[in-house]
mmCIF file of C-alpha atoms in Angstrom:
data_model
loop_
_atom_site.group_PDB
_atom_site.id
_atom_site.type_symbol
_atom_site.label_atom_id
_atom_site.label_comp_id
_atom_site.label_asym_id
_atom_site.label_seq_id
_atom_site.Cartn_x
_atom_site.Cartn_y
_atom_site.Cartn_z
ATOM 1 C CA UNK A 21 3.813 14.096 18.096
ATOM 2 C CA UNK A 22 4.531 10.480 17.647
ATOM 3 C CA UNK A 23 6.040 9.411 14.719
ATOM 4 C CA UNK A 24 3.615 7.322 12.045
ATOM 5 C CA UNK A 25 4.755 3.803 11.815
ATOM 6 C CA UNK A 26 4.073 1.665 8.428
ATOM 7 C CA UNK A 27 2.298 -1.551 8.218
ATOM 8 C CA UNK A 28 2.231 -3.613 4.528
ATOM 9 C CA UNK A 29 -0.544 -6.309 4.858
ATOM 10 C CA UNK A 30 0.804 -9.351 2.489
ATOM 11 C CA UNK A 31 -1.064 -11.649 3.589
ATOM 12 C CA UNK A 32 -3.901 -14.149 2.518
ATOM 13 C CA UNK A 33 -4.025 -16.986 -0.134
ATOM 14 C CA UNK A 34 -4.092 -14.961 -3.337
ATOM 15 C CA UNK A 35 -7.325 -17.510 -3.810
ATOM 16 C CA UNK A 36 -8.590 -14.854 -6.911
ATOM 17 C CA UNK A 37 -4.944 -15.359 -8.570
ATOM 18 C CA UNK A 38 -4.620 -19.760 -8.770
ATOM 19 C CA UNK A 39 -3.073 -20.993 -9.801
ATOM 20 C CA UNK A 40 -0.615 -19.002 -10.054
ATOM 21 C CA UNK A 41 -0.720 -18.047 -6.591
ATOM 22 C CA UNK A 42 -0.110 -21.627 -5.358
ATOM 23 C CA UNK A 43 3.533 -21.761 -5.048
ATOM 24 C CA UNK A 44 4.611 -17.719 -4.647
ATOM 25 C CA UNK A 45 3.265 -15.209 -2.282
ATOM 26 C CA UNK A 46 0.482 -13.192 -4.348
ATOM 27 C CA UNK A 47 2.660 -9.706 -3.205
ATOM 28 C CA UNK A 48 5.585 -11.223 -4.914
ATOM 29 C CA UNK A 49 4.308 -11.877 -8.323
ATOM 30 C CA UNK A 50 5.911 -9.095 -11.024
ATOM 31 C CA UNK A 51 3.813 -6.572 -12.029
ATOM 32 C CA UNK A 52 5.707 -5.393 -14.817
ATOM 33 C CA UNK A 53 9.360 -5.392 -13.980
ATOM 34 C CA UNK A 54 9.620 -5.018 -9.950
ATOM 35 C CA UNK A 55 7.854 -7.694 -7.787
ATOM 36 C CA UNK A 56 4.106 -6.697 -6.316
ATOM 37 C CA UNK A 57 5.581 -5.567 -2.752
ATOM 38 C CA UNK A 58 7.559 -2.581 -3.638
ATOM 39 C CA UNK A 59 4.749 -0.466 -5.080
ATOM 40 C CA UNK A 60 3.101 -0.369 -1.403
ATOM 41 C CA UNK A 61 6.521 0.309 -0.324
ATOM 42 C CA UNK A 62 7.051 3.289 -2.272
ATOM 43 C CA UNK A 63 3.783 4.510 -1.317
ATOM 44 C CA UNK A 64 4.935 4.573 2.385
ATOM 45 C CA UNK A 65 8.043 5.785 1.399
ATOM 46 C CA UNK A 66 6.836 8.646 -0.136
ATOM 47 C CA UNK A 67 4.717 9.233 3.204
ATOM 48 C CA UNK A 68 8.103 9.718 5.056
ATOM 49 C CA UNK A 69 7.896 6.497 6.550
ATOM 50 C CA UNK A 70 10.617 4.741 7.668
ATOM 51 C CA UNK A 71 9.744 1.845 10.521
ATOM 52 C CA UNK A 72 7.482 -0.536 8.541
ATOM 53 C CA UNK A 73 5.800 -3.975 9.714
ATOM 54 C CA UNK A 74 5.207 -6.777 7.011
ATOM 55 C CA UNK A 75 2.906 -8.877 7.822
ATOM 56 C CA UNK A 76 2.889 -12.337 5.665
ATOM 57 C CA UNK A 77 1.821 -15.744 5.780
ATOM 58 C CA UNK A 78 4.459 -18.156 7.582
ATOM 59 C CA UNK A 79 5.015 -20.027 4.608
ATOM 60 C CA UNK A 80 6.205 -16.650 2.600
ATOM 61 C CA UNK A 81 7.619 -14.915 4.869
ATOM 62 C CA UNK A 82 11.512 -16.183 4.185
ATOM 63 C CA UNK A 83 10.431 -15.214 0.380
ATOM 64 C CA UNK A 84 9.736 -11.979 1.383
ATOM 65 C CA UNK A 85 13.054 -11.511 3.715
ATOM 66 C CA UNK A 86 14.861 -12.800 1.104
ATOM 67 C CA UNK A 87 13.600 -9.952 -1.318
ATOM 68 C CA UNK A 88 13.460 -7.106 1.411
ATOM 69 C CA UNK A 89 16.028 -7.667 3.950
ATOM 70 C CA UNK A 90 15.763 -6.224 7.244
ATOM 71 C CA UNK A 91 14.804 -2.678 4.856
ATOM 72 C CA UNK A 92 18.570 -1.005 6.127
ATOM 73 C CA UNK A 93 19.591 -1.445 2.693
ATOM 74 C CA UNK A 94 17.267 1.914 1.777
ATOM 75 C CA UNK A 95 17.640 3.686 4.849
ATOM 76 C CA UNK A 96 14.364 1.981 6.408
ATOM 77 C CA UNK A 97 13.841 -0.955 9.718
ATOM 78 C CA UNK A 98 11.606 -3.440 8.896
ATOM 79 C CA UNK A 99 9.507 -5.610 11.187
ATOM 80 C CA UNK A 100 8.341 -9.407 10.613
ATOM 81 C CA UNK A 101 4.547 -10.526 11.947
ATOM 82 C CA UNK A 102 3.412 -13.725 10.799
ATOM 83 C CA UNK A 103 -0.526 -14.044 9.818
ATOM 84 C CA UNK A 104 -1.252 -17.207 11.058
ATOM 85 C CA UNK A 105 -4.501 -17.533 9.200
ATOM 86 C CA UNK A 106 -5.751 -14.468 6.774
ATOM 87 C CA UNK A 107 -9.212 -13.090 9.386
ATOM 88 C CA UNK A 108 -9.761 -9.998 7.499
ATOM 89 C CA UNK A 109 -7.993 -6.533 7.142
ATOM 90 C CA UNK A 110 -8.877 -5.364 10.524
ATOM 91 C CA UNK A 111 -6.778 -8.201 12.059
ATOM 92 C CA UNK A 112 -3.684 -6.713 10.645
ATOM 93 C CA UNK A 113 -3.768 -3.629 13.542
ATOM 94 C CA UNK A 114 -4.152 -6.770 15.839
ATOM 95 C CA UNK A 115 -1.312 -7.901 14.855
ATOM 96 C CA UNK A 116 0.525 -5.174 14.580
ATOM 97 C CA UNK A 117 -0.598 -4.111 18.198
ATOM 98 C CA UNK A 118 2.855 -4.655 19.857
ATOM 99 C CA UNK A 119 4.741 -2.929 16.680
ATOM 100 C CA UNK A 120 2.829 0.019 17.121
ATOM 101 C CA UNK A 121 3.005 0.805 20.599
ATOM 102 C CA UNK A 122 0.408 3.262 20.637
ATOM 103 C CA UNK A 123 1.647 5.580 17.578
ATOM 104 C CA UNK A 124 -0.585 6.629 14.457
ATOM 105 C CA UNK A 125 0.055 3.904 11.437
ATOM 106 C CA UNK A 126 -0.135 3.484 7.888
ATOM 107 C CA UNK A 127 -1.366 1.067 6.610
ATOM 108 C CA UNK A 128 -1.385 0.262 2.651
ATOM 109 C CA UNK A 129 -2.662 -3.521 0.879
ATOM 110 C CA UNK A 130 0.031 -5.338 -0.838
ATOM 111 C CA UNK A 131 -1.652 -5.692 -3.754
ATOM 112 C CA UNK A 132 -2.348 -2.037 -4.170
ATOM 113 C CA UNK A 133 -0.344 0.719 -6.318
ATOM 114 C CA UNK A 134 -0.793 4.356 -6.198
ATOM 115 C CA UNK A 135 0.586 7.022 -8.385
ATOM 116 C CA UNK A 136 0.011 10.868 -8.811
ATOM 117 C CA UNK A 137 1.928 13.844 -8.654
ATOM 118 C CA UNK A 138 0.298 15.232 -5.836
ATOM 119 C CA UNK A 139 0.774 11.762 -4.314
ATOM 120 C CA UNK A 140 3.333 13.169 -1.435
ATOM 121 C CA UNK A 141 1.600 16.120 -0.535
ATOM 122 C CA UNK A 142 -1.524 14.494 -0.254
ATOM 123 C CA UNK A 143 -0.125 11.785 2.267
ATOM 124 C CA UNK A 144 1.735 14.604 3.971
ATOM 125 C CA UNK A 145 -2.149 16.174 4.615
ATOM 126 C CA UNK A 146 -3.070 12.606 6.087
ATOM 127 C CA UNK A 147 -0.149 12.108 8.230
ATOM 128 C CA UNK A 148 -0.634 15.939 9.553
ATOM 129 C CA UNK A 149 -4.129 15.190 11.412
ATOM 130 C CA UNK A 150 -3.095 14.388 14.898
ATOM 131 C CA UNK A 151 -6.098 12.398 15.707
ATOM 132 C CA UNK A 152 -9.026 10.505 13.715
ATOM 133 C CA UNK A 153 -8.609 8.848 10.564
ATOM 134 C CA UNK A 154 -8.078 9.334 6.749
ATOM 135 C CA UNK A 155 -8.785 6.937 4.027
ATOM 136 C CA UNK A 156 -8.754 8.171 0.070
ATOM 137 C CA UNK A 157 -11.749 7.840 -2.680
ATOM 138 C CA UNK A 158 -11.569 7.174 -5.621
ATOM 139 C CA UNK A 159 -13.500 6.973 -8.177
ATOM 140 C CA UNK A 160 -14.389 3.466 -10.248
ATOM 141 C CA UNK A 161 -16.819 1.898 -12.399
ATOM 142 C CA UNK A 162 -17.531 -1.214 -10.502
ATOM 143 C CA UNK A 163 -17.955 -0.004 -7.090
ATOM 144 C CA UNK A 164 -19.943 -2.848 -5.980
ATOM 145 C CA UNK A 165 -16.262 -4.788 -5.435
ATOM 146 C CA UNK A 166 -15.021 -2.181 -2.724
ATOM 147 C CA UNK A 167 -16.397 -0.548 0.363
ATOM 148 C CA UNK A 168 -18.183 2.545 -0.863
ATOM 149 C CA UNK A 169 -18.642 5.665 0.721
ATOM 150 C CA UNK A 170 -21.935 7.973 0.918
ATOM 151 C CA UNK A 171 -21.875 11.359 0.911
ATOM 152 C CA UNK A 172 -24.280 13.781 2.129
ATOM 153 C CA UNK A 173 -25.434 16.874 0.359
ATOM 154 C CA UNK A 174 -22.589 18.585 1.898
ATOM 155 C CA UNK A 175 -20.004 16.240 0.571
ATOM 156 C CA UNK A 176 -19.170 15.264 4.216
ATOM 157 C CA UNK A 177 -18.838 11.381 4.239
ATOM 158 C CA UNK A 178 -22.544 9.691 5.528
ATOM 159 C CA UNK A 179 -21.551 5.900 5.647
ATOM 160 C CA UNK A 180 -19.192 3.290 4.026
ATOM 161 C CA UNK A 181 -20.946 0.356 3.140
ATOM 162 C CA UNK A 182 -18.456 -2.896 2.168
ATOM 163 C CA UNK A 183 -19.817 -3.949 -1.206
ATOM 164 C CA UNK A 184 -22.770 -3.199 -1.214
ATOM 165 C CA UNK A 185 -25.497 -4.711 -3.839
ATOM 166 C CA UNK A 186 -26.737 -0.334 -4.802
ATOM 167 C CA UNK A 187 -23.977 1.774 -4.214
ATOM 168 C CA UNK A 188 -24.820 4.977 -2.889
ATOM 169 C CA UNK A 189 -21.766 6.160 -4.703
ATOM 170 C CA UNK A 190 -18.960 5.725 -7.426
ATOM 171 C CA UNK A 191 -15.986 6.287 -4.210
ATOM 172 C CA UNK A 192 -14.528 3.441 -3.547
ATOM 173 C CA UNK A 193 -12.238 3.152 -0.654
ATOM 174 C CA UNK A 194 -8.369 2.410 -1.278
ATOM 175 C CA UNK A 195 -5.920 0.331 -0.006
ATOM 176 C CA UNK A 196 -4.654 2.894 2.401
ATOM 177 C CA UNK A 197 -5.324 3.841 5.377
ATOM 178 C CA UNK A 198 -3.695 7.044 7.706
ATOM 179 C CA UNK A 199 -5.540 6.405 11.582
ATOM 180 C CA UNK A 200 -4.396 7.063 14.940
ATOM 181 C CA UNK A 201 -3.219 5.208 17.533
ATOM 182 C CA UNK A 202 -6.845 4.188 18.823
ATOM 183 C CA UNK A 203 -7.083 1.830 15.351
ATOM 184 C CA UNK A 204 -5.893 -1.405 17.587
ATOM 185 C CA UNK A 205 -8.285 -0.788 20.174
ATOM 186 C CA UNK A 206 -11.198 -0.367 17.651
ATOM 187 C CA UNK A 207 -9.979 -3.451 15.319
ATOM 188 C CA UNK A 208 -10.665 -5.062 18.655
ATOM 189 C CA UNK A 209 -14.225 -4.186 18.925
ATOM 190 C CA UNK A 210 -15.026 -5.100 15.814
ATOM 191 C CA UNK A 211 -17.041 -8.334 15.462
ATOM 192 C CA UNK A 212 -16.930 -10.989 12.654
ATOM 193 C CA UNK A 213 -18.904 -10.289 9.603
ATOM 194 C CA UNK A 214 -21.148 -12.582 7.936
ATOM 195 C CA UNK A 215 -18.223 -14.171 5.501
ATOM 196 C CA UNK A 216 -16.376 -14.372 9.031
ATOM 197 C CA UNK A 217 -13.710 -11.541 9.009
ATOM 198 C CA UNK A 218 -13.047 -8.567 10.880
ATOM 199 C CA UNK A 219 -13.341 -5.972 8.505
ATOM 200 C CA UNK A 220 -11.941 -2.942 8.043
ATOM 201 C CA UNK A 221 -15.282 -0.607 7.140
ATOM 202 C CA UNK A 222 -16.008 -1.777 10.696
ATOM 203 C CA UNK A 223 -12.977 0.115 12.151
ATOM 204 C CA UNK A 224 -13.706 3.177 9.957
ATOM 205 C CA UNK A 225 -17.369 3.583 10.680
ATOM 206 C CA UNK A 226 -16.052 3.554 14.278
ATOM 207 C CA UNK A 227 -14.131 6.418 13.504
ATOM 208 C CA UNK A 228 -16.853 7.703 11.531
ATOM 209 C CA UNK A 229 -19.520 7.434 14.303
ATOM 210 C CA UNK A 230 -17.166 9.874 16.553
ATOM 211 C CA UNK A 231 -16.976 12.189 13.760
ATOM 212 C CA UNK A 232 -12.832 11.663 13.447
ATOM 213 C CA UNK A 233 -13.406 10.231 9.826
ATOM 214 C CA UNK A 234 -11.898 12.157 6.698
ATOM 215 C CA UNK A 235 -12.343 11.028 3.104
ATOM 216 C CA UNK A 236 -10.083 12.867 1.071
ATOM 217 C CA UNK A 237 -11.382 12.111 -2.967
ATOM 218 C CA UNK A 238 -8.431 11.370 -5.536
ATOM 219 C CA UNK A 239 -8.969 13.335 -8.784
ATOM 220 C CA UNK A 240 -8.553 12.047 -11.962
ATOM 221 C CA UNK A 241 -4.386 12.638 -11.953
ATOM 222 C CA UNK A 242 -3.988 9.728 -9.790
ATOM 223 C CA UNK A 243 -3.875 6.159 -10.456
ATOM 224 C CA UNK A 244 -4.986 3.712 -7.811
ATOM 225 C CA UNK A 245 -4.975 -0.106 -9.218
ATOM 226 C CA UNK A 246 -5.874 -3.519 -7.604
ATOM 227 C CA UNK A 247 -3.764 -6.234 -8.441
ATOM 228 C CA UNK A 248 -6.445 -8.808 -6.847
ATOM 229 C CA UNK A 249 -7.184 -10.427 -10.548
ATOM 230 C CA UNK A 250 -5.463 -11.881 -13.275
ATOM 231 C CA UNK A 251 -6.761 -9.060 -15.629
ATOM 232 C CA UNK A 252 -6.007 -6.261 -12.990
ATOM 233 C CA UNK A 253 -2.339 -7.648 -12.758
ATOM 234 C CA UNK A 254 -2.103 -7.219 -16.484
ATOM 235 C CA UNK A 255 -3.447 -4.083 -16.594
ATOM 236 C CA UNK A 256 -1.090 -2.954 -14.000
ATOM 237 C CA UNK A 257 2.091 -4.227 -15.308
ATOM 238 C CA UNK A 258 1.127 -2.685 -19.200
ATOM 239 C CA UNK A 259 0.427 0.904 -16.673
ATOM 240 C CA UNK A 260 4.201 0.901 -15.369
ATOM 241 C CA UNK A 261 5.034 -0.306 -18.746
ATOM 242 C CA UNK A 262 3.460 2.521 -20.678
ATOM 243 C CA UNK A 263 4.414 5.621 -18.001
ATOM 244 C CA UNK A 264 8.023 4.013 -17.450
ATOM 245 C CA UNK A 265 8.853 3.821 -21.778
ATOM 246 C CA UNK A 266 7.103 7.011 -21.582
ATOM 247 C CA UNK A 267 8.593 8.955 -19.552
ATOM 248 C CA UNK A 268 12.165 7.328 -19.062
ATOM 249 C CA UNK A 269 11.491 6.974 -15.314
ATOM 250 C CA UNK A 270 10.843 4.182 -12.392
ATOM 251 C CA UNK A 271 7.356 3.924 -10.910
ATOM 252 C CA UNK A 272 8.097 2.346 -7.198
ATOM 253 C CA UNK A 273 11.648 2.723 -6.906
ATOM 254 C CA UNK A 274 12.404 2.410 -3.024
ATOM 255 C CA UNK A 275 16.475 3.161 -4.079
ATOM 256 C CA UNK A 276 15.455 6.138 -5.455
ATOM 257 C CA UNK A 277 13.083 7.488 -2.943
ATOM 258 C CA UNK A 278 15.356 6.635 -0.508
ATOM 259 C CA UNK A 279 18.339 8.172 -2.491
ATOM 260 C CA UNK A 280 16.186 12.051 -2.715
ATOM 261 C CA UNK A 281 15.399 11.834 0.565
ATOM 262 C CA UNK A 282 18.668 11.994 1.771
ATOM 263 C CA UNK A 283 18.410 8.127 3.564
ATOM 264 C CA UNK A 284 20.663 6.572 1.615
ATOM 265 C CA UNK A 285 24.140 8.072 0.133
ATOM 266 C CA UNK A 286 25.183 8.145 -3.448
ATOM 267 C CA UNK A 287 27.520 5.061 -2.139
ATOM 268 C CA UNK A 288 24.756 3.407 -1.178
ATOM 269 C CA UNK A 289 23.042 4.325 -4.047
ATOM 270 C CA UNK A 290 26.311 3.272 -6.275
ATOM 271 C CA UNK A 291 26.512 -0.248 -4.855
ATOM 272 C CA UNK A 292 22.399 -1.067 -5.022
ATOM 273 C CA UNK A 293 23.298 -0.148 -9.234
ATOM 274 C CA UNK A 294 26.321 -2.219 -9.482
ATOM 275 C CA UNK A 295 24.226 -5.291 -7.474
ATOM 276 C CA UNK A 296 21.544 -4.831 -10.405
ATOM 277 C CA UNK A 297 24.197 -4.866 -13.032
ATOM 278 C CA UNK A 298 23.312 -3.923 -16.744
ATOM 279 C CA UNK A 299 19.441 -4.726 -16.544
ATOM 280 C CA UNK A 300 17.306 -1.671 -17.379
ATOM 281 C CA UNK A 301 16.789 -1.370 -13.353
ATOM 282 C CA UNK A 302 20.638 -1.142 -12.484
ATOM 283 C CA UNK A 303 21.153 1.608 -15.680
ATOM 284 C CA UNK A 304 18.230 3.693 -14.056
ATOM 285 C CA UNK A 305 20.403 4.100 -10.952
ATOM 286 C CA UNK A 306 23.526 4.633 -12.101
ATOM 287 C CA UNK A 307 21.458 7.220 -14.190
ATOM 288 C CA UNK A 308 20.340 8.883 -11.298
ATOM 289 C CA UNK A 309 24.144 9.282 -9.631
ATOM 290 C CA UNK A 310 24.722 10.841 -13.041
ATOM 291 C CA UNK A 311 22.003 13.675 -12.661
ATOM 292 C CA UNK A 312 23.584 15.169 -9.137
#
């Protein structure tokens, strides 16, 4: 089986965010005490992925290489597409067409964190399916800002409707998206909606129309959060505050993802510590060469 290849979408204006979104990449703004990006990161990360696209705008993308590197540093190859203008979440497999060569993706928002314990294993589920596609659920109180999904009697998925006015549900559908290789070819298809983008419920009810469509639901021990709006980005930063004081651990970590998984040696490990010095970050790491 081809092996699933990553895509990060951080693209767009970060319009909902001005102003302070006018000078800085909307995926690099802190949330907490680690910039935006690395949350999505992790998330693939934790998905076994290791060849990962980034697609930006070209006036951030230099930002973004300048935080990320060329992704060797943590065991991982990173690719560079430019979003020349932002035409909807769809466009990213467009653009991502030549990366992808045909093999299964996944794709996560930039301005999208996910944490659980199950988290792994669940991804691991997704990445398993050969063919079709598998978004998450999860469950919010304002579903009218998402794509929601319908379910039948059943509980097999009906329709996804993109923000719909009455939503035939509470699911909304994350930031993350496990589908085949066919997803280019489909994003293709898809025409421009009324607001003028290709959007991504379009690709999904394709796959939903051939009956290759999974919904797995997220139960109340995850956390998904959308850093789209000046309260949400608060709310997220005080979340990794609170579980991080907590608990005495990193939420999105790529060193030390990439440290268990055996992709980067404690050497490596060592010098990322020492480049991080004595902040809270850099003791973490050191912390972890301790444990072994």
């Amino acid at each position: 089986m081809t092996r699933r290849k990553g895509i990060i979408l951080a693209g767009g204006t970060g319009s909902r965010l001005w102003p302070i979104t006018l000078g800085v990449s909307k995926q690099l703004l802190p949330v907490y005490d680690k910039p935006m990006v690395y949350y999505p990161l992790s998330a693939l990360m934790l998905a076994g992925i290791r060849e990962i696209a980034i697609i930006t705008t070209p006036e951030d993308q230099v930002q973004f290489q300048r935080i990320l590197g060329d992704g060797s540093q943590w065991g991982l190859a990173f690719t560079w597409i430019v979003q020349p203008k932002p035409e909807g979440l769809a466009q990213a497999y467009l653009l991502a067409n030549d990366f992808l060569a045909g093999a299964p993706s996944a794709m996560v928002l930039g301005d999208n964190i996910f944490f659980g314990h199950g988290l792994p294993e669940l991804m691991a589920a997704a990445d398993a399916r050969p063919a079709g596609g598998t978004v998450f659920g999860y469950r919010v109180a304002d579903p009218e800002r998402y794509g929601v999904v319908a379910f039948d009697k059943s509980g097999q998925v009906r329709s996804i409707v993109e923000k719909p006015e009455n939503p035939a549900s509470n699911y909304a559908v994350t930031g993350l998206y496990f589908l085949d290789g066919t997803a280019p070819d489909r994003a293709r298809d898809v025409q421009p909606s009324a607001r003028g983008e290709l959007e991504i419920v379009s690709v999904l009810e394709s796959y939903l129309a051939d009956g290759a469509l999974t919904v797995e639901r997220m139960g109340r021990g995850y956390a998904w959060l959308d850093t789209g709006t000046h309260g949400s980005l608060l709310d997220a930063g005080n979340f990794v505050r609170t579980l991080q004081d907590r608990q005495g651990t990193q939420v999105g970590c790529p060193e030390e993802i990439a440290y268990t998984a055996g992709w980067i040696d404690a050497a490596r490990l060592r010098a990322h510590a020492a480049t991080y010095g004595k902040s809270r970050y850099g003791r973490y790491l050191t912390d972890l060469l301790r444990e072994v």
